[in-house]
PDB file of C-alpha atoms in Angstrom:
ATOM      1  CA  UNK A   1      16.455  70.180 -67.343  1.00 36.00           C
ATOM      2  CA  UNK A   2      18.949  70.630 -64.459  1.00 48.00           C
ATOM      3  CA  UNK A   3      19.169  68.425 -61.654  1.00 47.00           C
ATOM      4  CA  UNK A   4      17.677  70.764 -59.350  1.00 50.00           C
ATOM      5  CA  UNK A   5      14.486  70.992 -60.785  1.00 54.00           C
ATOM      6  CA  UNK A   6      14.004  66.916 -61.882  1.00 52.00           C
ATOM      7  CA  UNK A   7      14.350  66.418 -58.109  1.00 61.00           C
ATOM      8  CA  UNK A   8      16.924  63.573 -58.957  1.00 71.00           C
ATOM      9  CA  UNK A   9      20.066  62.689 -56.516  1.00 76.00           C
ATOM     10  CA  UNK A  10      22.742  64.087 -57.825  1.00 79.00           C
ATOM     11  CA  UNK A  11      25.518  61.638 -59.380  1.00 86.00           C
ATOM     12  CA  UNK A  12      28.423  60.429 -57.232  1.00 89.00           C
ATOM     13  CA  UNK A  13      30.745  62.115 -59.118  1.00 92.00           C
ATOM     14  CA  UNK A  14      29.052  65.736 -58.480  1.00 87.00           C
ATOM     15  CA  UNK A  15      29.230  64.479 -54.519  1.00 89.00           C
ATOM     16  CA  UNK A  16      32.797  63.653 -54.578  1.00 94.00           C
ATOM     17  CA  UNK A  17      33.478  66.871 -56.918  1.00 94.00           C
ATOM     18  CA  UNK A  18      31.449  69.273 -54.248  1.00 92.00           C
ATOM     19  CA  UNK A  19      33.265  67.783 -51.438  1.00 94.00           C
ATOM     20  CA  UNK A  20      36.753  68.409 -52.866  1.00 96.00           C
ATOM     21  CA  UNK A  21      35.450  71.796 -53.640  1.00 95.00           C
ATOM     22  CA  UNK A  22      34.236  72.276 -49.589  1.00 95.00           C
ATOM     23  CA  UNK A  23      37.717  71.115 -48.655  1.00 96.00           C
ATOM     24  CA  UNK A  24      39.175  73.844 -50.840  1.00 96.00           C
ATOM     25  CA  UNK A  25      36.874  76.433 -49.570  1.00 96.00           C
ATOM     26  CA  UNK A  26      37.492  75.377 -45.610  1.00 96.00           C
ATOM     27  CA  UNK A  27      41.196  75.806 -46.592  1.00 96.00           C
ATOM     28  CA  UNK A  28      40.998  79.245 -48.013  1.00 96.00           C
ATOM     29  CA  UNK A  29      38.581  80.033 -44.956  1.00 96.00           C
ATOM     30  CA  UNK A  30      41.231  78.745 -42.534  1.00 96.00           C
ATOM     31  CA  UNK A  31      40.441  80.686 -38.854  1.00 96.00           C
ATOM     32  CA  UNK A  32      39.446  83.927 -40.664  1.00 97.00           C
ATOM     33  CA  UNK A  33      35.632  85.091 -40.411  1.00 97.00           C
ATOM     34  CA  UNK A  34      35.296  85.687 -44.061  1.00 97.00           C
ATOM     35  CA  UNK A  35      36.747  84.169 -47.147  1.00 97.00           C
ATOM     36  CA  UNK A  36      39.381  87.013 -47.515  1.00 96.00           C
ATOM     37  CA  UNK A  37      39.997  88.104 -43.634  1.00 95.00           C
ATOM     38  CA  UNK A  38      37.813  89.429 -41.299  1.00 94.00           C
ATOM     39  CA  UNK A  39      36.090  91.721 -43.098  1.00 96.00           C
ATOM     40  CA  UNK A  40      33.084  90.800 -45.451  1.00 96.00           C
ATOM     41  CA  UNK A  41      34.445  91.050 -49.682  1.00 96.00           C
ATOM     42  CA  UNK A  42      32.654  90.371 -52.847  1.00 96.00           C
ATOM     43  CA  UNK A  43      34.347  86.841 -52.496  1.00 95.00           C
ATOM     44  CA  UNK A  44      31.977  85.677 -49.646  1.00 96.00           C
ATOM     45  CA  UNK A  45      29.204  87.504 -51.157  1.00 94.00           C
ATOM     46  CA  UNK A  46      29.613  85.414 -54.832  1.00 93.00           C
ATOM     47  CA  UNK A  47      29.812  82.306 -52.804  1.00 94.00           C
ATOM     48  CA  UNK A  48      27.334  82.373 -50.367  1.00 94.00           C
ATOM     49  CA  UNK A  49      24.691  82.645 -53.229  1.00 90.00           C
ATOM     50  CA  UNK A  50      25.622  78.885 -54.122  1.00 91.00           C
ATOM     51  CA  UNK A  51      25.133  77.348 -50.585  1.00 91.00           C
ATOM     52  CA  UNK A  52      21.155  77.355 -50.426  1.00 86.00           C
ATOM     53  CA  UNK A  53      21.262  75.170 -53.472  1.00 83.00           C
ATOM     54  CA  UNK A  54      24.007  73.433 -51.970  1.00 86.00           C
ATOM     55  CA  UNK A  55      22.085  72.723 -48.682  1.00 83.00           C
ATOM     56  CA  UNK A  56      19.252  71.716 -50.938  1.00 77.00           C
ATOM     57  CA  UNK A  57      20.689  69.502 -53.615  1.00 78.00           C
ATOM     58  CA  UNK A  58      23.447  67.959 -51.475  1.00 82.00           C
ATOM     59  CA  UNK A  59      21.799  67.582 -48.215  1.00 80.00           C
ATOM     60  CA  UNK A  60      24.320  66.757 -45.251  1.00 86.00           C
ATOM     61  CA  UNK A  61      27.610  68.082 -47.532  1.00 89.00           C
ATOM     62  CA  UNK A  62      27.972  71.391 -45.788  1.00 91.00           C
ATOM     63  CA  UNK A  63      30.672  71.502 -43.115  1.00 93.00           C
ATOM     64  CA  UNK A  64      30.180  73.087 -39.519  1.00 94.00           C
ATOM     65  CA  UNK A  65      32.812  75.182 -40.396  1.00 95.00           C
ATOM     66  CA  UNK A  66      31.317  76.340 -43.859  1.00 95.00           C
ATOM     67  CA  UNK A  67      27.831  76.712 -42.150  1.00 94.00           C
ATOM     68  CA  UNK A  68      29.114  78.779 -39.654  1.00 96.00           C
ATOM     69  CA  UNK A  69      30.936  81.033 -42.166  1.00 97.00           C
ATOM     70  CA  UNK A  70      27.510  80.938 -44.037  1.00 95.00           C
ATOM     71  CA  UNK A  71      25.752  82.278 -40.837  1.00 94.00           C
ATOM     72  CA  UNK A  72      27.884  85.028 -40.353  1.00 96.00           C
ATOM     73  CA  UNK A  73      27.450  86.287 -44.420  1.00 96.00           C
ATOM     74  CA  UNK A  74      23.409  86.195 -43.710  1.00 93.00           C
ATOM     75  CA  UNK A  75      24.148  88.259 -40.434  1.00 94.00           C
ATOM     76  CA  UNK A  76      26.225  90.894 -42.067  1.00 94.00           C
ATOM     77  CA  UNK A  77      23.952  90.714 -45.569  1.00 93.00           C
ATOM     78  CA  UNK A  78      20.453  90.405 -44.677  1.00 92.00           C
ATOM     79  CA  UNK A  79      19.766  89.732 -48.556  1.00 92.00           C
ATOM     80  CA  UNK A  80      21.569  86.447 -48.556  1.00 91.00           C
ATOM     81  CA  UNK A  81      18.968  85.690 -45.819  1.00 89.00           C
ATOM     82  CA  UNK A  82      16.198  86.966 -48.123  1.00 91.00           C
ATOM     83  CA  UNK A  83      17.397  85.102 -51.186  1.00 89.00           C
ATOM     84  CA  UNK A  84      17.280  81.838 -49.169  1.00 88.00           C
ATOM     85  CA  UNK A  85      14.154  82.007 -47.881  1.00 89.00           C
ATOM     86  CA  UNK A  86      12.868  82.824 -51.564  1.00 88.00           C
ATOM     87  CA  UNK A  87      14.791  79.924 -52.823  1.00 83.00           C
ATOM     88  CA  UNK A  88      13.136  77.608 -49.969  1.00 81.00           C
ATOM     89  CA  UNK A  89      10.030  78.955 -51.229  1.00 85.00           C
ATOM     90  CA  UNK A  90      10.152  78.250 -54.491  1.00 80.00           C
ATOM     91  CA  UNK A  91      11.621  74.711 -54.099  1.00 75.00           C
ATOM     92  CA  UNK A  92       8.684  73.918 -51.548  1.00 77.00           C
ATOM     93  CA  UNK A  93       6.341  75.386 -54.247  1.00 75.00           C
ATOM     94  CA  UNK A  94       7.942  72.436 -56.505  1.00 69.00           C
ATOM     95  CA  UNK A  95       7.063  69.725 -54.475  1.00 62.00           C
TER      96      UNK A  95
END
């Protein structure tokens, strides 16, 4: 059963791996509004669907820079906000 459903704390190795990936994403984002420049692309959409899971499973690891990027993606694509709301509802029901 995935960690997400077991409600277990992720192993430290997973946390360290995610920190590395977040640093890479921040480097790719740089000073741009979106991952591939100043317009939203498939890269942003592909990454955005993972953010609510990261926020739930790895509380506190999402950096300010990536949180701001995610907010911009959500404003550009309301479906991303709807996805996060649905995921939040599902996880609340599991508690």
